[in-house]
Short mmCIF file of C-alpha atoms in Angstrom, two decimals:
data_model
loop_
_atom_site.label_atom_id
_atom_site.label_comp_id
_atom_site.label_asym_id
_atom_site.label_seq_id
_atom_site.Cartn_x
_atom_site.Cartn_y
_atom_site.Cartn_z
CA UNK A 38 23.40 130.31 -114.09
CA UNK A 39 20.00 128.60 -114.37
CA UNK A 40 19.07 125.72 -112.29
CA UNK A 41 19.55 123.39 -115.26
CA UNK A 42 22.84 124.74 -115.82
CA UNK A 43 24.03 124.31 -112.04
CA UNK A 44 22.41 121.05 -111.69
CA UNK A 45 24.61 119.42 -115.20
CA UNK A 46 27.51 121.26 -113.62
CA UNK A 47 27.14 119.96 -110.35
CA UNK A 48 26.77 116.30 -112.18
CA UNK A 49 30.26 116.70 -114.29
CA UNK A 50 32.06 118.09 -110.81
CA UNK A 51 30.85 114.80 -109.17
CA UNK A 52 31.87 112.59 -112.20
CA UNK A 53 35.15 114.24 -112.49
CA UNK A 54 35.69 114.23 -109.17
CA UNK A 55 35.19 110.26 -108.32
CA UNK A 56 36.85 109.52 -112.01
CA UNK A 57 40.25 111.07 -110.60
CA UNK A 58 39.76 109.44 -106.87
CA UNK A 59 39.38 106.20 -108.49
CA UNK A 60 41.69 106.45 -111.33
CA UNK A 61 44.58 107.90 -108.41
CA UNK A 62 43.73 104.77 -106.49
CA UNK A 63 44.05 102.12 -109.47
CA UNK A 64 46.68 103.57 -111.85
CA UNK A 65 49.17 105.66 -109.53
CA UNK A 66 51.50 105.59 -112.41
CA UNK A 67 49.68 108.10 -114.72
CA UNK A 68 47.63 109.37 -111.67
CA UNK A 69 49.84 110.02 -109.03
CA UNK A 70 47.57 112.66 -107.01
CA UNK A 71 44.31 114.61 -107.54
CA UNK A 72 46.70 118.01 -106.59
CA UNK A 73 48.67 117.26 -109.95
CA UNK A 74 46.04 117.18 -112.37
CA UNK A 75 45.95 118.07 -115.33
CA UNK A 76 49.30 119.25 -115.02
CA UNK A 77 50.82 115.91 -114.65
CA UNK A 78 48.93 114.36 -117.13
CA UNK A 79 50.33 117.67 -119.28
CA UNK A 80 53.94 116.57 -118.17
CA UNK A 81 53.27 113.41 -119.96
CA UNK A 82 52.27 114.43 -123.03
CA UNK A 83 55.18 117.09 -123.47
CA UNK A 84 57.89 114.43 -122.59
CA UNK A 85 56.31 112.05 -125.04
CA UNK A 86 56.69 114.79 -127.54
CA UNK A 87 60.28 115.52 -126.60
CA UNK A 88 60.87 112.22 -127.76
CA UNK A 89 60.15 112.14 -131.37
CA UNK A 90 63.20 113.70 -132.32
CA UNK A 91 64.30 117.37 -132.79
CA UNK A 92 61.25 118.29 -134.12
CA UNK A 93 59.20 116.94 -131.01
CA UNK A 94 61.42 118.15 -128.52
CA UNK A 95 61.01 121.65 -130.64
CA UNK A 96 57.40 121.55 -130.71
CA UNK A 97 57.56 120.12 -126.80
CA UNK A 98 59.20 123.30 -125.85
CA UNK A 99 57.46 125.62 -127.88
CA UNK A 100 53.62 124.20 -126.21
CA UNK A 101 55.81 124.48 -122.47
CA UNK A 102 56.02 128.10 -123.05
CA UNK A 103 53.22 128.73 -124.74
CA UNK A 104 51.02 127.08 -122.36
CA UNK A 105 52.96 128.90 -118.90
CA UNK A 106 52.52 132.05 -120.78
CA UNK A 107 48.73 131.86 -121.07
CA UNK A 108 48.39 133.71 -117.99
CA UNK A 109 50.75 136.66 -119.03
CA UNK A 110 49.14 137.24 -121.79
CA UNK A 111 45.72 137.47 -119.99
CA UNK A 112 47.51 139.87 -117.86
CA UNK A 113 48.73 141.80 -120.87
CA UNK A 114 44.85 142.53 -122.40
CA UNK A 115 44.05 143.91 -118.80
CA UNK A 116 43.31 147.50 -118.06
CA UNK A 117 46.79 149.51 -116.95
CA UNK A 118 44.86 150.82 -114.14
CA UNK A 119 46.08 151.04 -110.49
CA UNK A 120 42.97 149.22 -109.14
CA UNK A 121 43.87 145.67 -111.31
CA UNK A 122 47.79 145.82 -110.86
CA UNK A 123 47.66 143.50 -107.81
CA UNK A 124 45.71 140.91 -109.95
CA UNK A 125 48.27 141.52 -113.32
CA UNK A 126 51.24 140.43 -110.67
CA UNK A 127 49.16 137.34 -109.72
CA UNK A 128 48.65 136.38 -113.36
CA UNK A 129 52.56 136.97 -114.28
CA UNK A 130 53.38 134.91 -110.83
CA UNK A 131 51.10 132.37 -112.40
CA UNK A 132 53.16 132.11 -115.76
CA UNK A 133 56.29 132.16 -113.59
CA UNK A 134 55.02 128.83 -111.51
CA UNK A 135 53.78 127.23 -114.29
CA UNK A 136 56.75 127.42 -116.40
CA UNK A 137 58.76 125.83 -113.51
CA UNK A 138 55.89 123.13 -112.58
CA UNK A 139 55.22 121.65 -116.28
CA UNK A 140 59.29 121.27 -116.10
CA UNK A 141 59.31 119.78 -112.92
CA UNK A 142 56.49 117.25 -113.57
CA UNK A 143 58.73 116.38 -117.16
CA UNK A 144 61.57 115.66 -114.87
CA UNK A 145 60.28 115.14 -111.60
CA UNK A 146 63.61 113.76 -110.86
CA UNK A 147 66.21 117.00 -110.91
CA UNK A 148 64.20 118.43 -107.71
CA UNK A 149 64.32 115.35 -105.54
CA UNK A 150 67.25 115.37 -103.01
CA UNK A 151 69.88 112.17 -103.81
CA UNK A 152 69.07 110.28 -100.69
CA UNK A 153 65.55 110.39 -102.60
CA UNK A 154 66.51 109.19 -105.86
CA UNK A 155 65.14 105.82 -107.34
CA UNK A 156 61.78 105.97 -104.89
CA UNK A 157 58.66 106.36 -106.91
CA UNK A 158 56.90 107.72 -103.68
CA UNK A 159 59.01 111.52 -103.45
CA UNK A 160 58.11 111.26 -107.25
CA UNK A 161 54.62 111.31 -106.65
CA UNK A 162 55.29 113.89 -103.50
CA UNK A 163 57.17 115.96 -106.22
CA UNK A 164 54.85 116.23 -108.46
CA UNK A 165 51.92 116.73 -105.69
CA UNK A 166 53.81 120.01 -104.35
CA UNK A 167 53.96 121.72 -108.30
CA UNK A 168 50.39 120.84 -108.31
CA UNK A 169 49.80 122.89 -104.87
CA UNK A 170 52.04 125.57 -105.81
CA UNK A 171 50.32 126.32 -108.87
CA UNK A 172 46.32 126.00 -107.69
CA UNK A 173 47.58 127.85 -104.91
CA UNK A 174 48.23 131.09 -107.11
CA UNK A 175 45.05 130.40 -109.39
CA UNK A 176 42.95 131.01 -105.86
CA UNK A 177 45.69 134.38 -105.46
CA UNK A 178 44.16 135.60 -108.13
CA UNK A 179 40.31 134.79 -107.79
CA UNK A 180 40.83 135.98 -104.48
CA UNK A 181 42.59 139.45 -105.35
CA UNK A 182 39.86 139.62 -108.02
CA UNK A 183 37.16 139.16 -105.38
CA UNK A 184 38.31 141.71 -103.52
CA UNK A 185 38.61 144.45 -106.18
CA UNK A 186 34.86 143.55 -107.35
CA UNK A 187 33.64 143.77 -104.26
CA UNK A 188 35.21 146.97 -103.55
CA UNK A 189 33.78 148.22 -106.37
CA UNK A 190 29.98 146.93 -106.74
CA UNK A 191 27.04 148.56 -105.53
CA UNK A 192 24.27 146.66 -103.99
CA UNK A 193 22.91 145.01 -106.89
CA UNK A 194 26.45 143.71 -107.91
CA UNK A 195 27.19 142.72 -104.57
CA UNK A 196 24.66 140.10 -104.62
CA UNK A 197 24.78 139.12 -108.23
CA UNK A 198 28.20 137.93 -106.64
CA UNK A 199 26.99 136.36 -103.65
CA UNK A 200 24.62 134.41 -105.91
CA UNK A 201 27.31 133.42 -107.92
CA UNK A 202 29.53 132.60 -105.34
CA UNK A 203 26.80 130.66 -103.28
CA UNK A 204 26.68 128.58 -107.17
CA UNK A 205 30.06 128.15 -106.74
CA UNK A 206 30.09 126.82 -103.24
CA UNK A 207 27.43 124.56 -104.66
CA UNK A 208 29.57 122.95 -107.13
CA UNK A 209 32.15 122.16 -104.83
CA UNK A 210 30.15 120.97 -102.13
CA UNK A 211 29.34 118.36 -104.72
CA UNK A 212 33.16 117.96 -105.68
CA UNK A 213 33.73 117.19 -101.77
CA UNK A 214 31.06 115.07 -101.47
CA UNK A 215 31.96 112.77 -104.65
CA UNK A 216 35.71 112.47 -103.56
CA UNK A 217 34.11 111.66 -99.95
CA UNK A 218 32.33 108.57 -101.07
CA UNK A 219 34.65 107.78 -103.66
CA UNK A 220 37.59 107.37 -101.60
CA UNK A 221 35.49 105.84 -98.73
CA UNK A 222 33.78 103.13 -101.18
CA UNK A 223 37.21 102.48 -102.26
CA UNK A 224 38.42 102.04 -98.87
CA UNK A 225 35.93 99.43 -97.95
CA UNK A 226 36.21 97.52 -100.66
CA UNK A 227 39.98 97.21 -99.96
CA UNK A 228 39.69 97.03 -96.40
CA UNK A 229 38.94 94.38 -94.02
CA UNK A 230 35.73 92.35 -94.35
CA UNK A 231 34.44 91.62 -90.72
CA UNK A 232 30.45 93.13 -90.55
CA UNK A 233 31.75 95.42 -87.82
CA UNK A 234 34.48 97.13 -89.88
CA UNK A 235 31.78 97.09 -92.99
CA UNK A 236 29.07 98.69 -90.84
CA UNK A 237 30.76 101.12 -88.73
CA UNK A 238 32.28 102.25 -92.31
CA UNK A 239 28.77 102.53 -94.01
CA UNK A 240 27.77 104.41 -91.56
CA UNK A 241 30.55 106.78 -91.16
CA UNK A 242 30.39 107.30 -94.96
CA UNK A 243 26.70 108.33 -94.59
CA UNK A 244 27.76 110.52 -92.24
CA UNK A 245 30.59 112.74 -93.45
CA UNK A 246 27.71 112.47 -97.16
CA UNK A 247 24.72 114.33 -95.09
CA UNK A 248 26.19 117.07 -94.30
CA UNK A 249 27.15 117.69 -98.16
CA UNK A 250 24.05 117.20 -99.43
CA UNK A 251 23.01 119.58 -96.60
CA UNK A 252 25.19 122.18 -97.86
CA UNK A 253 23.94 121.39 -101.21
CA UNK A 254 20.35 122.27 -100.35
CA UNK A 255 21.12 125.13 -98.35
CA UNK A 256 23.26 127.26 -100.68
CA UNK A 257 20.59 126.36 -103.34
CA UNK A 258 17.90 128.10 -100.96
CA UNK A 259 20.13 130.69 -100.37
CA UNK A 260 20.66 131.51 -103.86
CA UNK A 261 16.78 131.50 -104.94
CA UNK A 262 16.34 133.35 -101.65
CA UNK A 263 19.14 136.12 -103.35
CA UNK A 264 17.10 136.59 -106.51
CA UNK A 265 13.74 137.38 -104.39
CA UNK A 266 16.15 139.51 -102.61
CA UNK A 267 17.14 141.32 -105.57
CA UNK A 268 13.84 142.29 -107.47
CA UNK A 269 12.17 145.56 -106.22
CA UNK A 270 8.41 144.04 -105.03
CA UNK A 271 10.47 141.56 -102.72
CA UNK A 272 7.49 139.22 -102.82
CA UNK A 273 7.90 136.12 -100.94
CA UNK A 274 10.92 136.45 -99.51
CA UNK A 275 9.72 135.87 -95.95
CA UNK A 276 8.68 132.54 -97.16
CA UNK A 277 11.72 131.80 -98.43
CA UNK A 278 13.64 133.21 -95.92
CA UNK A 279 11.35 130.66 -93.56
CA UNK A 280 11.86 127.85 -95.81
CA UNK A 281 15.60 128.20 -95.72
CA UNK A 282 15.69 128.89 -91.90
CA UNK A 283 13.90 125.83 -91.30
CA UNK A 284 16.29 123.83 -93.43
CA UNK A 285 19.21 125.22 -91.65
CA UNK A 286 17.87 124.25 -88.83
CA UNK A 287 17.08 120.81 -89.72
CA UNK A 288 20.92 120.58 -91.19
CA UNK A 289 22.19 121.77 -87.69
CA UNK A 290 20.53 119.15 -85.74
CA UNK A 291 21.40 115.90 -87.92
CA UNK A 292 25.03 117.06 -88.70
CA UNK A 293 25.39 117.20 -85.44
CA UNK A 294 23.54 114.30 -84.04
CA UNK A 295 25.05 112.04 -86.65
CA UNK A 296 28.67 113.35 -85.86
CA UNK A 297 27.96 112.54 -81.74
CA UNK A 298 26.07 109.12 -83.05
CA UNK A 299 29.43 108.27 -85.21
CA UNK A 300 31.85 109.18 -82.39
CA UNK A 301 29.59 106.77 -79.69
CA UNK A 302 29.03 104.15 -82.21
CA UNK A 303 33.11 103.42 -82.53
CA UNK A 304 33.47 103.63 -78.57
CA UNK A 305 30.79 100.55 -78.95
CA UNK A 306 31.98 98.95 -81.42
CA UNK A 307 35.82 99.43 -80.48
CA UNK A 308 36.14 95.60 -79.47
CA UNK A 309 35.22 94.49 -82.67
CA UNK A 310 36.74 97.01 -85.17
CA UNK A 311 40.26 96.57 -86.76
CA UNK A 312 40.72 99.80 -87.87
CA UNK A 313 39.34 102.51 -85.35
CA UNK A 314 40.00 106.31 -86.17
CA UNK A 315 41.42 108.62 -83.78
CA UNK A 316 40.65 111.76 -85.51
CA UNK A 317 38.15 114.35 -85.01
CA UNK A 318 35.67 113.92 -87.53
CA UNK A 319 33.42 117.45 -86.90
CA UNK A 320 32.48 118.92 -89.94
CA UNK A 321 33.41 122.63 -88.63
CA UNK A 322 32.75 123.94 -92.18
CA UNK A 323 29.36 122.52 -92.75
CA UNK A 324 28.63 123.56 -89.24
CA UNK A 325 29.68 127.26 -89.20
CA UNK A 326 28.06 127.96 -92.81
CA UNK A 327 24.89 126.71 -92.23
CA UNK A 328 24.75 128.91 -88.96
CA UNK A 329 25.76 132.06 -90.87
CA UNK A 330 23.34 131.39 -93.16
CA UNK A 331 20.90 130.74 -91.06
CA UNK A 332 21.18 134.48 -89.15
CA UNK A 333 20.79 135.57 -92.97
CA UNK A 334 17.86 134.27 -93.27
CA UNK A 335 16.40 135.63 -89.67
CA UNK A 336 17.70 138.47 -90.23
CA UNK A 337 16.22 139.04 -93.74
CA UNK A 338 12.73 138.07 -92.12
CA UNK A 339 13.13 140.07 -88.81
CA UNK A 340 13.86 143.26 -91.55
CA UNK A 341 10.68 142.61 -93.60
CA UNK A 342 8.62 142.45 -90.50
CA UNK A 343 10.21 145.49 -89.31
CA UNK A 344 9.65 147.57 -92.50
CA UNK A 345 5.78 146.07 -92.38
CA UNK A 346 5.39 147.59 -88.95
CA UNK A 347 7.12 150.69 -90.19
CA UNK A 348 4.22 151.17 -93.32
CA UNK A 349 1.50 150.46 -90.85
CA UNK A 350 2.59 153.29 -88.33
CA UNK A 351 3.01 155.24 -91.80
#
């Protein structure tokens, strides 16, 4: 994926990502979680169709199967090998689920317990668990795929996929980082008003952001660091090694700082706030990649110095 490419995909994640947040927030009723789409939004137009009469409700069931049978039939044009039979299993799981979580978001209703009946909140909670169930066994499978194509690649496929997969984590740094200002915009607009609550807030939204767009840099240098990595002259790639050790470094010290700075900032402010948080904000993922990237990087450097010193004695 060229730069161009990640950079317009990065852009869609983002304006997918704070469409749903905001659309969840304003129309619950055809939104009722971020976890549900698109199935939910699937639910509705199959029970619409269900409606128009034998015909509808004929078509309605024919596009429920044929849609939770996608994956089974992926599964079918796969190689019969033994190596691939772990990720066939995940794909028929996946037309199993789906089949029973485009029913349940039709009729939410026939899984809720009767004490639950008539409250449009285990609805939403309903429909929220298909959604989970089902994402949950799409990452079963990318992750049992993963595993056999890493198992199998040599060194030159092994960081094609890192590259990929640092393009990946790219994306979906953005993602977090859209639904992270997107839900806390929302929240301060709905919130309360005193310049206390409004500036603590700013700041605490600038500060969970940072370390996003962090991330965003650093997997980008880590990726342009992989294709100096991967051509035989190597040139440059102690420079950009350097360039994205310095970064790291940089990201370290203000994700930090600006976590501690948040954290002392509400014990000051606590008089005036209404709403103080009480949970530990630390952003542990940010944090640990950015380290481990970071020991790439030196490591990548400390090698080309070594294999320098190496030719010399040579």
């Amino acid at each position: 994926m060229k730069r161009g490419k990640l950079l317009l995909a990065c852009v869609c994640t983002a304006v997918l990502v704070a469409g749903l947040a905001v659309l969840t927030a304003r129309f619950p009723g055809l939104f009722s979680s971020m976890l549900a789409f698109p199935l939910e939004q699937i639910g509705w137009g199959l029970a619409a169709l269900s409606k128009l009469g034998p015909v509808g409700n004929g078509a309605a069931v024919a596009a429920w199967v044929g849609l939770s049978g996608v994956p089974a039939l992926c599964a079918l044009r796969y190689g019969h090998g033994k190596e691939t039979r772990w990720e066939r299993a995940a794909l028929y799981l996946l037309s199993a689920v789906l089949l029973l979580a485009l029913y349940g978001m039709v009729s939410p209703s026939l899984f809720l317990p009767p004490l639950a009946q008539g409250f449009p909140e285990y609805t939403k909670m309903i429909k929220s668990v298909f959604g989970v169930c089902v994402w949950a066994v799409v990452v079963l499978y990318l992750v049992l795929r993963l595993i056999r194509l890493f198992r199998l690649g040599d060194r030159n496929q092994l960081l094609a996929y890192m590259q990929t997969i640092l393009k990946v984590l790219c994306v979906l740094f953005t993602g977090a980082g859209a639904l992270s200002i997107s839900t806390g915009a929302l929240a301060l607009q709905d919130g309360a008003r005193l310049d206390a609550d409004t500036c603590f807030g700013v700041f605490r939204l600038l500060a969970e952001l940072i370390p996003y767009g962090f991330d965003i840099l650093i997997v980008t240098l880590a990726a342009d660091l992989l294709t100096v990595v991967r051509s035989e002259e190597q040139d440059g790639i102690v420079e950009s090694a350097g360039r994205l050790s310095n970064v790291c470094c940089l990201a370290l010290g203000v994700t930090t700082a600006l976590t501690a700075a948040s954290n002392i900032l509400q014990i000051c402010l606590t008089r005036r706030l209404t709403d103080v948080s009480v949970t530990v904000n630390i952003p542990i993922l940010s944090i640990g990649l950015t380290v481990l990237i970071l020991l790439f990087a030196r490591l990548l450097i400390e090698n080309k110095r070594l294999r320098d010193d190496n030719n010399l004695f040579i």
